[in-house]
C-alpha atoms as one frame of an Amber mdcrd trajectory, in Angstrom:
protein
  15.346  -8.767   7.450  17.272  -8.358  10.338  19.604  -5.680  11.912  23.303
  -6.832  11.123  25.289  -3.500  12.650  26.467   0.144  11.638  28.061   0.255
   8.395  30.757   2.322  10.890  31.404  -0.645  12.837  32.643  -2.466   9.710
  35.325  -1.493   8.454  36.707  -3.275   5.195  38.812  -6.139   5.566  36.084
  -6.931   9.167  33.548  -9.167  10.031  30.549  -9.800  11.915  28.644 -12.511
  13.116  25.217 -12.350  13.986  22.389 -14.951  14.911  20.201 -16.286  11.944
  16.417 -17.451  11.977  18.357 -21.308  11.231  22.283 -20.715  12.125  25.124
 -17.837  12.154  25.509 -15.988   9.907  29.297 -13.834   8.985  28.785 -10.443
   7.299  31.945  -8.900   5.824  33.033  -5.688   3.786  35.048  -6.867   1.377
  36.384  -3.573   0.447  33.667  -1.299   0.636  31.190  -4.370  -0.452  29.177
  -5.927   2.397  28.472  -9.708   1.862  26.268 -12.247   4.073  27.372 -15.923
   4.386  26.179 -18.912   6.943  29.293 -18.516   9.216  30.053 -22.208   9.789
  32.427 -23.661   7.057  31.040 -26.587   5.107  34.265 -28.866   5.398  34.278
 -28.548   9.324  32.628 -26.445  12.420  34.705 -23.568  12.249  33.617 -19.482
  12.483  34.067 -18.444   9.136  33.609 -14.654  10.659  36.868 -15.703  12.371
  38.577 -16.628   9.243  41.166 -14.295   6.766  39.405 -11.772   4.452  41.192
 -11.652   0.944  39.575  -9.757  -1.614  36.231 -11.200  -2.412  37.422 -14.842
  -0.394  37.282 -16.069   2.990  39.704 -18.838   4.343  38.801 -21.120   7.355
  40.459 -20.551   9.972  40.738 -24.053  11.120  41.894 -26.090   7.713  42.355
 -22.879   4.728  39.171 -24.338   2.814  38.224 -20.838   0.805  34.725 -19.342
  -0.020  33.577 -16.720  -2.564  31.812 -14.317  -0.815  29.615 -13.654  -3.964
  28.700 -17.005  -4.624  29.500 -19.230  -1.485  30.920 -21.088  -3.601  34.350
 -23.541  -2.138  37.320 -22.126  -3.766  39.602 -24.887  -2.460  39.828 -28.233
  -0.544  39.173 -29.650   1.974  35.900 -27.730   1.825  34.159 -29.108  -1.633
  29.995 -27.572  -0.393  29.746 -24.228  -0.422  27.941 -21.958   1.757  24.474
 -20.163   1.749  24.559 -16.830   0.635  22.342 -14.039   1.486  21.113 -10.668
   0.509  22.384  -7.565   2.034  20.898  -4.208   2.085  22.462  -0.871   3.728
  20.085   1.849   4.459  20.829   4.654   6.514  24.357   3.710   7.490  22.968
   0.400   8.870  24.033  -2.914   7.319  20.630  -5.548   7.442  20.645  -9.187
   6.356  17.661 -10.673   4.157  17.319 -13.560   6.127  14.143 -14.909   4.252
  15.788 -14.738   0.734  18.106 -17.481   1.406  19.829 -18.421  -1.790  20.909
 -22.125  -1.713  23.983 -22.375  -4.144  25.183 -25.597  -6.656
């Protein structure tokens, strides 16, 4: 597991990106619920941390392809893969990414 940040310095509706063991990874608080994704969308190289927070979505910032936070699952086109998803524990008002348990979706 690795160190993601403070709970404190995520506010809902933010996002984080942080350095994984095989590529970057976005962690976001959905409203109050903290999710871990690979950071680079599927459909093209483009920061999903840097992308619009909607609910339980994320769009791309570069061509609107959605993902589920929950799943990783593509919600739209152009993006059709979807993204690895990964577990997310919060102890002690720090946020910490199970980088091990790497849950390949579809």
């Amino acid at each position: 597991m690795i160190r993601a940040c403070a709970l404190m310095d995520l506010p809902p509706g933010e996002a984080v990106r942080i350095v994984g063991s095989h590529a970057p990874i976005a962690v976001f608080n959905a409203e109050g619920a903290i999710y871990a994704i690979d950071d680079t969308c599927t459909h093209q190289d483009a920061s999903l941390s840097e992308g619009w927070l909607e609910g339980c979505f994320v769009e791309c910032p570069l061509h609107a392809a959605s993902f589920d936070l929950r799943t990783g699952e593509a919600s739209c086109p152009p993006a059709k893969r979807p993204v690895k998803t990964y577990s997310v524990h919060v102890n002690d008002g720090e946020v910490y990414v199970d980088v091990e348990v790497n849950k390949d979706v579809a």
